[in-house]
Amino acid sequence: MDDTTTEPTAGLDFIRTIITEDRVSGKHEGRVATRFPPEPNGYLHIGHAKSICLNFGVAREFGGTCNLRFDDTNPAREETEFVEAIKDDVRWLGFDWDNLHFASDYFEQLYAYGVQLIRDGCAYVDSLTADEIRSSRGTLTEPGRESPHRGRGVDENLEMFRRMRAGEFEDGAHVLRARIDMASPNINLRDPVLYRIRRAHHHRTADAWCIYPLYDFAHPPSDALEHITHSLCTLEFEAHRPLYDWLVNNLTVPARPRQIEFARLNLTYTVMSKRRLLELVQERHVNGWDDPRMPTIVGMRRRGYTPEAVRNFCDRIGVAKRENMVDVAHLEHAVREDLNKRSPRIMGVVDPLRVVLDNYPEDLTETFEIANNPEFPSTGTRRVPFARELFIEREDFMEDPPKKFFRLAPGREVRLRGAYFVTCVSVVKDARGAITELRCTYDPATRGGDAADGRKVKATLHWVAVKTSIEAEIRLYDRLFTAETPGAEHDYREDLNTDSLQVRMARLEPSAAAAAPGDRFQFERLGYFCVDPDSTDRRLVFNRTVTLKDSWARFSAGA
RNA sequence: UGGGGCGUGGCCAAGCGGUAAGGCGCGGGACUUUGGCUCCCGUAUUCGGAGGUUCGAAUCCUCCCGCCCCAACCA
């Protein structure tokens, strides 16, 4: 509080620091306007979420605005399907744009800007082929060569550009180029191409145009037209900034936005490029863009992640300029933290092992009242039936347990959550020696789960009564890749986790029957699960969003 | 290689000349009808390296090293 007045930028990331300083100095009249500019050629992923949280977050924090602008300057790969999906994703994350724009809305204006550059001697129509342009661009160490058409007169350029638009030339026959400096050490300034002829159906302008501006040319004036103050983008555009500024300076634009670059998000065990995500979908390594294993917003949504968790994650990883590789554990932590607070608990057994209570009446069924969330009594209770035959988790029993195993074992007593203490008296096996059933006794004096004599027990197990349990399909997801950096040493496909999805038929307490797609639960001791839209009236399908932290699993795996 | 950027603990990340925040992870403990949650404690004598300036440097200067981006009519 006090320190924000004395040190207004303390603790802020470098972008918020710049914005704070700009407001203090009165730049842009103190306004803050950002934009999130996706290309509608794929689904948004967690990396985009970082950008969305930054752009919309900054606008929100500084009382500014944030537009959603589709960068649709390449009709060959952009589709309406993606624009709708992107809008959904932004809204799902909890943001709303002040204005919705498309770069294609500016095509007429951009064309006029092209004309202006020609008139000012700042651009020319080149008739070299793409290959010729490439080979004359020079290399990192050698300057480029000027095109023989670089000296075309203004009138001829104007006429050629008009005819390009009119469709009088073949695709690729000519391009509009900025006249900057073929010897610039910054390759992006060696007369970059501004417009190309490309007869392709555009998702919004249809066939109205056969010439399309390139990103480098379209973006700066688009920002300016929207009076964007801070144009935030990722590091790879850093070398383009001189071109950005050159255009803002040479065009008659209504504002002077500033481009600021930050480091994109990289996540361990995750692949983030659109190309790879597309391949995962097309090659059927996953079941679509919304496969819960995908780092896409739709995938995470289906997996059961909450927008709050994703936002908290983005806030916590921060924004800086250094390359980073964020541990997925950060994301999982954010998810658990949020889900722990909001998820009602239920019991479900994913790998059932039958338990028979020898001393429990054959046809008695009791009902226990169990808290939906012990940490929040206000969330109420539910009724869970209990009977002589139960299922417990197979891994909660060991015939010959190691020292640190606290769960059920021959002769050992444990608590069945909310019900009774039970003691294992014998193990039933089949002909091959596999355990098929446990015979136990229960202590009627521990009804509800507490022993009147103060006796303690080292473990509490989840359970389900055989006859009242319902069956459900459970999809257990693991990370999609086994390598921290997929593709670091060979094709990323070789790092695919062949066991990233396990489908199980589980037994759930009957209260789960009322669950509807999207509902989230904590299956006690197992993890957070949400109901998948694949669910039908006959069978519920649950996705495991994330496991609970499990120090026993960590210990036993390391032992 | 020319240009542009970046190097603070295992992973993020503050720090902006006054003697290394915080989070994640990890280790230990308390509590516990989830081996969950929560709560404590611990986890960089040191900031890519070497010099220099200074009473004092992660912060300033010099040189060196490493990593990333740019040679699409992609964004």
XYZ file of C-alpha atoms (C1' of nucleotides) in Angstrom:
634
model
C 0.000 0.000 0.000
C 2.530 2.566 1.113
C 5.221 1.141 -1.074
C 3.016 1.373 -4.132
C 2.949 5.094 -3.706
C 6.635 5.420 -3.069
C 7.750 2.730 -5.500
C 5.005 2.347 -8.091
C 6.847 -0.132 -10.265
C 8.251 -2.399 -7.562
C 7.622 -6.040 -8.339
C 5.960 -5.366 -11.660
C 7.107 -7.200 -14.745
C 9.011 -5.130 -17.280
C 5.966 -4.518 -19.461
C 3.804 -3.249 -16.632
C 6.754 -1.158 -15.546
C 6.963 0.465 -18.974
C 3.232 1.082 -19.008
C 3.310 2.559 -15.535
C 6.088 4.909 -16.563
C 4.257 5.862 -19.739
C 1.192 6.787 -17.740
C 3.258 8.864 -15.350
C 4.904 10.699 -18.218
C 1.571 11.229 -19.923
C 2.455 9.317 -23.057
C -0.645 8.366 -25.052
C -2.528 10.791 -22.781
C -2.258 8.124 -20.105
C -4.333 5.689 -22.142
C -3.589 1.982 -22.244
C -4.828 -0.024 -25.192
C -3.701 -3.532 -26.062
C -4.835 -6.222 -28.412
C -4.668 -9.963 -28.690
C -3.953 -10.770 -32.358
C -4.312 -14.503 -33.115
C -4.164 -15.890 -36.609
C -7.302 -18.000 -37.098
C -5.430 -21.016 -38.389
C -5.611 -23.285 -35.375
C -6.767 -23.624 -31.829
C -5.368 -21.587 -28.978
C -3.030 -23.245 -26.501
C -1.613 -22.525 -23.076
C 1.040 -20.319 -24.666
C -1.700 -18.122 -26.081
C -3.294 -18.095 -22.651
C -0.171 -16.385 -21.362
C -0.528 -13.704 -24.014
C -4.260 -13.354 -23.400
C -3.767 -12.961 -19.659
C -1.065 -10.390 -20.327
C -2.954 -8.294 -22.843
C -6.366 -8.429 -21.229
C -4.860 -8.358 -17.765
C -2.884 -5.217 -18.441
C -5.933 -3.505 -19.905
C -8.005 -4.454 -16.886
C -5.378 -3.390 -14.367
C -4.738 -0.016 -15.943
C -8.323 0.811 -16.785
C -7.568 0.425 -20.470
C -8.980 -1.539 -23.339
C -8.069 -4.724 -25.132
C -9.246 -5.688 -28.565
C -9.467 -9.089 -30.120
C -8.069 -8.826 -33.615
C -7.792 -11.698 -35.990
C -4.656 -11.526 -38.055
C -6.223 -12.957 -41.159
C -3.852 -11.819 -43.881
C -3.103 -15.262 -45.259
C -6.298 -16.709 -46.750
C -4.574 -19.951 -47.640
C -4.703 -21.228 -44.108
C -7.319 -19.356 -42.179
C -10.828 -20.529 -41.466
C -13.985 -19.320 -39.785
C -14.094 -22.461 -37.665
C -11.028 -21.202 -35.870
C -12.293 -17.689 -35.272
C -15.333 -18.979 -33.442
C -13.246 -21.409 -31.425
C -10.812 -18.657 -30.493
C -13.592 -16.372 -29.342
C -14.948 -19.168 -27.162
C -11.544 -19.779 -25.682
C -10.954 -16.130 -24.814
C -14.360 -15.919 -23.162
C -13.849 -19.187 -21.350
C -10.661 -17.796 -19.890
C -12.777 -15.019 -18.459
C -12.015 -12.124 -20.755
C -14.069 -10.005 -23.053
C -12.748 -7.762 -25.770
C -13.611 -4.111 -26.110
C -13.682 -4.323 -29.895
C -13.597 -7.219 -32.272
C -11.564 -6.607 -35.418
C -10.116 -8.432 -38.337
C -7.018 -7.343 -40.163
C -9.116 -8.028 -43.249
C -11.400 -5.178 -42.206
C -8.491 -2.904 -43.008
C -7.682 -4.253 -46.446
C -8.964 -1.161 -48.214
C -7.096 1.150 -45.877
C -3.966 -0.973 -46.095
C -4.126 -0.776 -49.858
C -4.271 2.993 -49.555
C -1.238 2.881 -47.296
C 0.535 0.884 -49.980
C -0.296 3.635 -52.440
C 0.994 6.217 -50.026
C 4.316 4.455 -49.690
C 4.636 4.297 -53.480
C 3.812 7.983 -53.823
C 6.415 8.816 -51.223
C 9.015 6.731 -52.989
C 9.043 4.301 -50.097
C 7.782 1.256 -51.962
C 7.953 -0.270 -55.407
C 6.520 -3.107 -57.392
C 9.055 -5.835 -57.937
C 8.745 -8.419 -60.665
C 11.347 -10.853 -59.540
C 10.301 -14.393 -58.711
C 10.206 -15.538 -55.107
C 13.415 -17.439 -55.717
C 15.124 -14.429 -57.200
C 14.077 -12.256 -54.306
C 15.366 -14.804 -51.887
C 18.710 -15.195 -53.575
C 19.237 -11.481 -53.912
C 18.460 -10.810 -50.287
C 22.049 -11.597 -49.327
C 23.103 -13.544 -46.283
C 23.721 -12.831 -42.648
C 27.149 -11.503 -43.525
C 26.745 -10.242 -47.093
C 24.464 -7.419 -48.139
C 21.655 -8.047 -50.592
C 21.478 -6.832 -54.179
C 18.987 -4.290 -55.308
C 16.296 -5.518 -57.633
C 16.475 -4.225 -61.214
C 12.906 -2.968 -60.683
C 13.804 -0.951 -57.649
C 14.071 2.181 -59.739
C 10.603 2.016 -61.284
C 8.935 5.391 -61.408
C 6.132 6.336 -59.084
C 3.531 6.392 -61.822
C 4.507 3.010 -63.154
C 4.490 1.579 -59.633
C 1.084 3.053 -58.960
C -0.258 1.594 -62.175
C 1.305 -1.808 -61.551
C -0.036 -1.911 -58.003
C -3.500 -0.989 -59.287
C -3.309 -3.756 -61.865
C -2.101 -6.209 -59.239
C -5.244 -5.504 -57.298
C -7.343 -5.651 -60.447
C -6.240 -9.197 -61.028
C -4.344 -8.552 -64.219
C -1.359 -10.635 -63.192
C -0.687 -14.221 -62.312
C -0.152 -15.225 -58.702
C 3.404 -14.433 -57.755
C 4.145 -12.345 -60.842
C 4.757 -9.189 -58.835
C 4.989 -8.039 -55.251
C 4.992 -4.700 -53.532
C 8.201 -4.100 -51.646
C 9.277 -1.439 -49.202
C 12.256 0.553 -50.430
C 14.475 0.621 -47.390
C 18.012 -0.698 -47.562
C 19.258 -3.847 -49.268
C 22.495 -3.549 -47.323
C 20.929 -3.290 -43.898
C 22.523 -5.585 -41.337
C 18.946 -6.307 -40.275
C 17.651 -8.609 -42.964
C 14.087 -7.600 -42.245
C 14.896 -4.165 -43.578
C 16.218 -5.388 -46.957
C 13.211 -4.226 -48.920
C 10.693 -6.531 -47.261
C 7.712 -7.745 -49.290
C 4.532 -5.919 -48.359
C 1.932 -7.400 -50.690
C 1.692 -10.565 -52.724
C -0.729 -11.734 -55.369
C -2.543 -14.806 -54.144
C -5.835 -15.963 -55.552
C -7.312 -17.694 -52.566
C -10.744 -17.606 -51.062
C -10.639 -15.534 -47.914
C -12.868 -16.581 -45.046
C -14.271 -13.084 -44.744
C -13.558 -11.086 -47.876
C -14.257 -14.059 -50.109
C -12.889 -13.247 -53.565
C -12.892 -9.492 -53.287
C -9.114 -9.411 -53.223
C -6.364 -11.235 -55.036
C -3.587 -9.356 -53.308
C -2.968 -9.713 -49.605
C -0.723 -7.753 -47.258
C 1.890 -9.582 -45.230
C 1.891 -9.583 -41.462
C 4.823 -7.180 -41.312
C 2.949 -4.626 -43.336
C -0.516 -5.155 -41.900
C 0.241 -5.246 -38.224
C 1.683 -1.791 -37.478
C -1.059 0.200 -39.212
C -3.712 -2.128 -37.794
C -2.424 -1.345 -34.325
C -2.340 2.347 -35.117
C -5.843 2.343 -36.559
C -7.109 0.890 -33.291
C -5.069 3.376 -31.292
C -3.218 0.588 -29.596
C -0.662 2.037 -27.187
C 1.350 -1.064 -26.364
C 1.601 -3.792 -28.952
C 2.772 -6.867 -27.104
C 4.236 -9.772 -29.016
C 6.751 -12.539 -28.613
C 10.520 -12.347 -28.875
C 10.871 -13.596 -32.430
C 9.417 -10.302 -33.625
C 12.111 -8.296 -31.956
C 14.146 -7.993 -35.157
C 11.006 -6.804 -36.927
C 10.545 -3.839 -34.636
C 12.663 -1.498 -36.791
C 10.298 -2.289 -39.655
C 7.306 -1.782 -37.378
C 8.623 1.630 -36.436
C 9.550 2.443 -40.013
C 5.971 1.854 -41.089
C 4.460 3.777 -38.196
C 6.776 6.650 -39.084
C 6.223 6.596 -42.829
C 2.490 6.091 -42.907
C -0.128 8.670 -42.067
C -1.514 6.799 -39.123
C -3.662 8.151 -36.277
C -1.497 6.855 -33.420
C 1.981 5.709 -32.624
C 1.875 2.350 -30.904
C 4.965 0.812 -29.380
C 5.866 -2.812 -29.913
C 7.214 -4.650 -26.869
C 8.391 -8.233 -26.992
C 8.260 -10.858 -24.263
C 9.312 -14.490 -24.048
C 6.804 -17.079 -25.141
C 5.869 -19.893 -22.803
C 7.531 -23.278 -23.049
C 6.285 -26.122 -20.902
C 8.093 -29.322 -20.032
C 6.714 -32.533 -21.538
C 4.685 -30.430 -23.916
C 4.798 -29.489 -27.534
C 3.486 -26.048 -28.330
C 3.942 -25.219 -31.984
C 0.792 -25.054 -34.048
C 2.398 -27.219 -36.667
C 3.057 -30.022 -34.226
C -0.309 -29.729 -32.558
C -1.918 -29.953 -35.983
C 0.110 -33.052 -36.757
C -0.877 -34.690 -33.488
C -4.489 -34.220 -34.482
C -4.134 -35.158 -38.129
C -1.996 -38.197 -37.456
C -4.413 -39.351 -34.791
C -1.968 -39.396 -31.950
C -4.741 -37.703 -30.033
C -8.483 -37.609 -30.552
C -8.824 -34.067 -31.790
C -7.941 -30.550 -30.724
C -9.941 -30.973 -27.547
C -8.290 -34.196 -26.497
C -7.634 -33.757 -22.766
C -3.971 -34.482 -23.343
C -3.591 -31.487 -25.637
C -2.204 -28.216 -24.258
C -4.961 -26.430 -26.141
C -7.469 -24.349 -24.236
C -10.257 -26.652 -25.428
C -8.209 -29.657 -24.384
C -7.513 -28.320 -20.924
C -11.130 -27.323 -20.575
C -12.288 -30.826 -21.405
C -9.674 -32.205 -19.065
C -11.298 -30.289 -16.246
C -8.929 -27.376 -15.788
C -10.624 -24.216 -14.615
C -10.093 -20.765 -16.095
C -9.078 -19.543 -12.646
C -6.353 -22.148 -12.463
C -5.020 -21.270 -15.887
C -5.069 -17.577 -15.052
C -3.324 -18.114 -11.744
C -0.725 -20.158 -13.498
C -0.120 -17.399 -16.028
C 0.086 -14.782 -13.308
C 2.571 -16.800 -11.385
C 5.009 -17.638 -14.138
C 5.403 -13.967 -14.843
C 6.460 -12.132 -17.957
C 10.059 -11.505 -18.897
C 12.398 -11.572 -21.858
C 14.463 -14.604 -21.054
C 13.824 -17.920 -22.689
C 12.118 -20.242 -20.271
C 11.046 -23.821 -19.830
C 8.358 -23.871 -17.207
C 7.940 -27.111 -15.287
C 4.419 -28.532 -15.821
C 4.386 -29.016 -12.070
C 3.600 -25.287 -11.889
C 0.482 -25.783 -13.960
C -0.576 -28.855 -12.029
C -0.101 -27.005 -8.780
C -2.372 -24.206 -9.943
C -4.984 -26.740 -10.988
C -4.901 -28.654 -7.716
C -4.979 -25.486 -5.692
C -8.162 -24.325 -7.372
C -9.852 -27.713 -7.595
C -9.178 -28.480 -3.946
C -11.313 -25.532 -2.948
C -14.183 -26.095 -5.320
C -14.556 -29.843 -5.769
C -17.039 -31.905 -3.802
C -15.555 -35.194 -2.733
C -16.918 -38.582 -3.671
C -15.525 -42.077 -3.467
C -14.705 -44.157 -6.465
C -12.630 -47.263 -6.869
C -10.690 -47.425 -10.080
C -9.149 -50.868 -9.647
C -11.628 -52.764 -7.464
C -10.729 -55.480 -5.009
C -13.652 -57.210 -3.315
C -13.837 -57.147 0.466
C -16.305 -59.239 2.446
C -17.006 -58.375 6.071
C -17.538 -61.727 7.713
C -19.231 -60.362 10.782
C -21.505 -57.891 9.016
C -25.178 -58.894 8.530
C -25.924 -60.411 5.105
C -28.652 -58.076 4.007
C -28.096 -54.992 6.042
C -27.429 -51.734 4.287
C -26.468 -48.742 6.352
C -26.160 -45.234 5.113
C -23.434 -42.877 6.204
C -23.604 -39.139 6.027
C -20.280 -37.945 4.643
C -19.059 -34.366 4.158
C -18.871 -33.144 0.593
C -15.830 -31.121 1.475
C -14.484 -31.359 5.024
C -12.803 -27.982 4.645
C -16.070 -26.278 3.806
C -18.895 -27.616 5.993
C -21.296 -25.303 4.197
C -21.059 -27.554 1.140
C -23.120 -30.107 3.049
C -23.103 -33.850 3.158
C -24.212 -36.767 1.052
C -25.499 -40.218 1.904
C -23.279 -43.165 1.112
C -24.593 -46.724 1.447
C -22.505 -49.373 3.167
C -22.933 -53.153 3.097
C -21.261 -56.466 3.714
C -19.559 -56.615 0.345
C -17.363 -53.729 -0.652
C -14.761 -52.720 -3.149
C -11.538 -51.082 -2.114
C -8.623 -49.993 -4.254
C -6.454 -52.928 -5.189
C -3.287 -50.985 -4.437
C -4.531 -50.277 -0.919
C -3.773 -53.868 0.059
C -0.456 -55.649 0.238
C -0.043 -59.180 1.407
C 3.532 -58.636 2.438
C 3.874 -54.906 2.969
C 7.133 -53.025 3.324
C 7.797 -51.038 6.464
C 6.304 -47.734 5.331
C 3.114 -49.144 3.824
C 0.309 -48.027 6.138
C -2.654 -49.454 4.324
C -4.454 -52.770 4.604
C -2.517 -55.983 5.096
C -3.228 -59.334 6.721
C -4.058 -58.818 10.372
C -3.978 -55.066 10.078
C -6.761 -52.658 10.935
C -7.573 -49.573 8.845
C -10.449 -47.168 8.618
C -12.964 -47.144 5.793
C -13.661 -43.495 5.365
C -16.738 -42.369 7.224
C -17.748 -45.937 8.079
C -15.918 -48.431 10.264
C -12.548 -49.807 11.191
C -11.966 -53.130 9.473
C -9.309 -55.775 9.964
C -8.111 -58.122 7.293
C -8.392 -61.725 8.420
C -7.655 -63.664 5.258
C -6.797 -63.439 1.606
C -8.659 -65.385 -1.066
C -6.791 -66.290 -4.248
C -7.601 -67.980 -7.512
C -5.834 -70.984 -8.990
C -3.043 -68.823 -10.329
C -2.418 -67.202 -7.013
C -3.979 -63.835 -7.870
C -5.847 -62.158 -5.060
C -9.574 -62.194 -5.731
C -11.046 -61.215 -2.427
C -10.280 -60.140 1.105
C -12.125 -61.406 4.144
C -12.295 -58.837 6.885
C -14.140 -58.126 10.096
C -15.505 -54.765 11.121
C -15.738 -53.242 14.564
C -19.307 -52.066 15.272
C -17.916 -49.776 17.953
C -16.179 -47.649 15.343
C -19.317 -46.616 13.530
C -18.715 -43.363 11.682
C -14.998 -43.978 11.676
C -13.962 -43.204 15.223
C -13.005 -45.685 17.889
C -14.593 -44.963 21.251
C -11.549 -46.350 22.999
C -9.306 -43.870 21.253
C -7.631 -46.544 19.178
C -5.803 -45.115 16.185
C -5.329 -46.451 12.750
C -2.641 -45.461 10.270
C -4.699 -45.367 7.120
C -8.114 -44.368 5.865
C -9.263 -46.021 2.665
C -11.949 -45.052 0.205
C -14.515 -47.701 -0.600
C -17.788 -48.384 -2.302
C -20.539 -50.923 -1.522
C -20.711 -53.538 -4.259
C -24.440 -53.699 -4.711
C -25.156 -49.981 -4.734
C -22.094 -48.847 -6.664
C -22.436 -47.626 -10.202
C -20.120 -48.360 -13.035
C -18.331 -45.560 -14.869
C -15.668 -45.245 -17.479
C -12.598 -43.531 -16.170
C -9.995 -42.043 -18.459
C -6.649 -41.746 -16.780
C -4.423 -39.270 -18.559
C -0.719 -39.036 -18.235
C 1.628 -36.586 -19.932
C 1.557 -36.911 -23.713
C 5.321 -37.037 -23.970
C 7.944 -38.876 -21.993
C 10.697 -36.368 -22.706
C 11.016 -33.048 -20.967
C 11.671 -31.387 -24.282
C 9.971 -33.499 -26.938
C 11.985 -33.596 -30.116
C 15.191 -32.371 -28.548
C 17.111 -35.394 -29.728
C 15.051 -36.797 -32.577
C 11.610 -36.469 -34.084
C 9.227 -35.380 -31.336
C 6.879 -38.230 -32.226
C 9.400 -40.669 -30.867
C 8.892 -39.067 -27.477
C 5.157 -39.722 -27.464
C 4.035 -41.520 -24.324
C 2.400 -44.703 -25.592
C 0.567 -44.991 -22.301
C -0.800 -41.472 -22.015
C -4.396 -42.685 -21.840
C -5.652 -45.613 -19.802
C -9.324 -46.434 -19.783
C -10.723 -48.209 -16.741
C -14.125 -49.314 -15.612
C -14.514 -47.984 -12.114
C -17.063 -48.348 -9.347
C -18.456 -45.163 -7.863
C -20.687 -44.416 -4.942
C -24.284 -43.958 -6.117
C -24.409 -40.207 -5.566
C -22.225 -39.874 -8.657
C -25.147 -40.947 -10.813
C -26.485 -37.412 -10.770
C -23.333 -35.981 -12.324
C -23.586 -34.086 -15.580
C -20.954 -33.269 -18.199
C -18.550 -30.657 -16.908
C -19.143 -31.476 -13.239
C -15.966 -31.754 -11.241
C -15.219 -33.965 -8.245
C -12.384 -35.032 -6.134
C -12.343 -38.808 -6.005
C -10.961 -39.149 -2.521
C -7.317 -40.071 -2.447
C -7.150 -40.422 -6.230
C -7.400 -37.033 -7.835
C -9.719 -34.584 -9.509
C -12.090 -35.838 -12.161
C -14.639 -34.221 -14.392
C -17.503 -35.632 -16.377
C -16.689 -35.894 -20.066
C -19.234 -34.943 -22.718
C -18.948 -38.465 -24.066
C -21.117 -39.515 -21.146
C -24.494 -41.040 -21.959
C -27.540 -41.897 -19.909
C -26.246 -45.413 -19.666
C -22.689 -44.678 -18.752
C -20.829 -41.804 -17.202
C -17.357 -41.046 -18.470
C -14.868 -39.249 -16.248
C -11.586 -37.631 -17.166
C -8.893 -37.502 -14.574
C -7.860 -33.863 -14.521
C -4.874 -34.341 -12.256
C -3.926 -36.699 -9.457
C -3.662 -35.637 -5.864
C -0.128 -35.174 -4.655
C 0.894 -38.595 -3.511
C 3.915 -38.858 -1.265
C 3.465 -42.623 -0.950
C 3.585 -43.039 -4.713
C 6.694 -40.916 -4.837
C 8.285 -42.889 -2.046
C 7.365 -46.316 -3.369
C 8.440 -45.453 -6.893
C 11.813 -44.315 -5.649
C 12.267 -47.309 -3.373
C 29.491 -15.203 -39.413
C 26.313 -9.433 -39.779
C 22.208 -7.714 -36.762
C 18.978 -8.176 -32.557
C 18.119 -10.215 -27.622
C 19.044 -12.969 -23.102
C 22.203 -15.117 -18.979
C 20.041 -14.601 -10.553
C 19.167 -21.769 -6.699
C 16.417 -27.959 -9.989
C 12.101 -24.686 -12.602
C 9.777 -19.744 -12.926
C 11.035 -14.862 -11.067
C 11.968 -10.028 -8.041
C 16.154 -6.976 -7.615
C 17.892 -0.961 -10.987
C 25.108 0.959 -6.164
C 24.055 -0.424 0.266
C 25.139 -6.040 1.337
C 20.139 -12.071 -2.727
C 11.865 -11.148 -2.334
C 8.342 -14.672 -3.578
C 6.236 -19.067 -5.967
C 6.914 -24.177 -7.800
C 9.851 -28.381 -6.675
C 12.595 -30.880 -3.044
C 13.930 -32.403 2.280
C 12.281 -32.408 7.407
C 8.494 -31.667 11.166
C 3.296 -30.581 13.183
C -1.732 -31.587 12.235
C -5.037 -34.928 9.865
C -11.466 -39.798 9.293
C -8.010 -38.071 1.995
C 0.074 -40.730 2.741
C -4.676 -34.763 0.231
C -5.320 -29.835 2.445
C -3.212 -26.487 6.120
C 0.886 -24.931 9.173
C 6.081 -24.535 10.577
C 11.448 -25.203 9.345
C 15.335 -25.952 5.737
C 16.950 -25.338 0.642
C 22.137 -19.280 -3.748
C 27.943 -16.373 1.446
C 26.164 -15.736 -4.146
C 24.012 -13.528 -9.155
C 27.598 -16.989 -16.866
C 33.302 -15.939 -16.327
C 37.561 -12.680 -15.628
C 39.249 -7.988 -14.688
C 38.204 -2.801 -13.269
C 35.556 1.640 -10.775
C 33.729 2.300 -5.636
C 33.996 2.603 1.431
C 30.515 -0.824 -0.850
C 28.602 -4.109 -7.257
C 23.759 -9.078 -9.162
C 23.286 -3.865 -10.025
C 28.381 0.814 -13.297
C 32.740 -0.055 -17.033
C 35.901 -3.512 -20.091
C 36.891 -8.058 -22.204
C 35.460 -13.080 -22.682
C 31.947 -17.363 -22.655
C 27.134 -19.511 -23.489
C 22.055 -19.686 -25.292
C 17.910 -17.794 -28.438
C 15.906 -15.123 -32.875
C 16.389 -13.154 -38.158
C 18.270 -14.888 -44.808
C 8.853 -17.425 -46.195
C 5.580 -13.802 -51.674
C 4.206 -17.541 -42.916
C 2.520 -15.226 -38.567
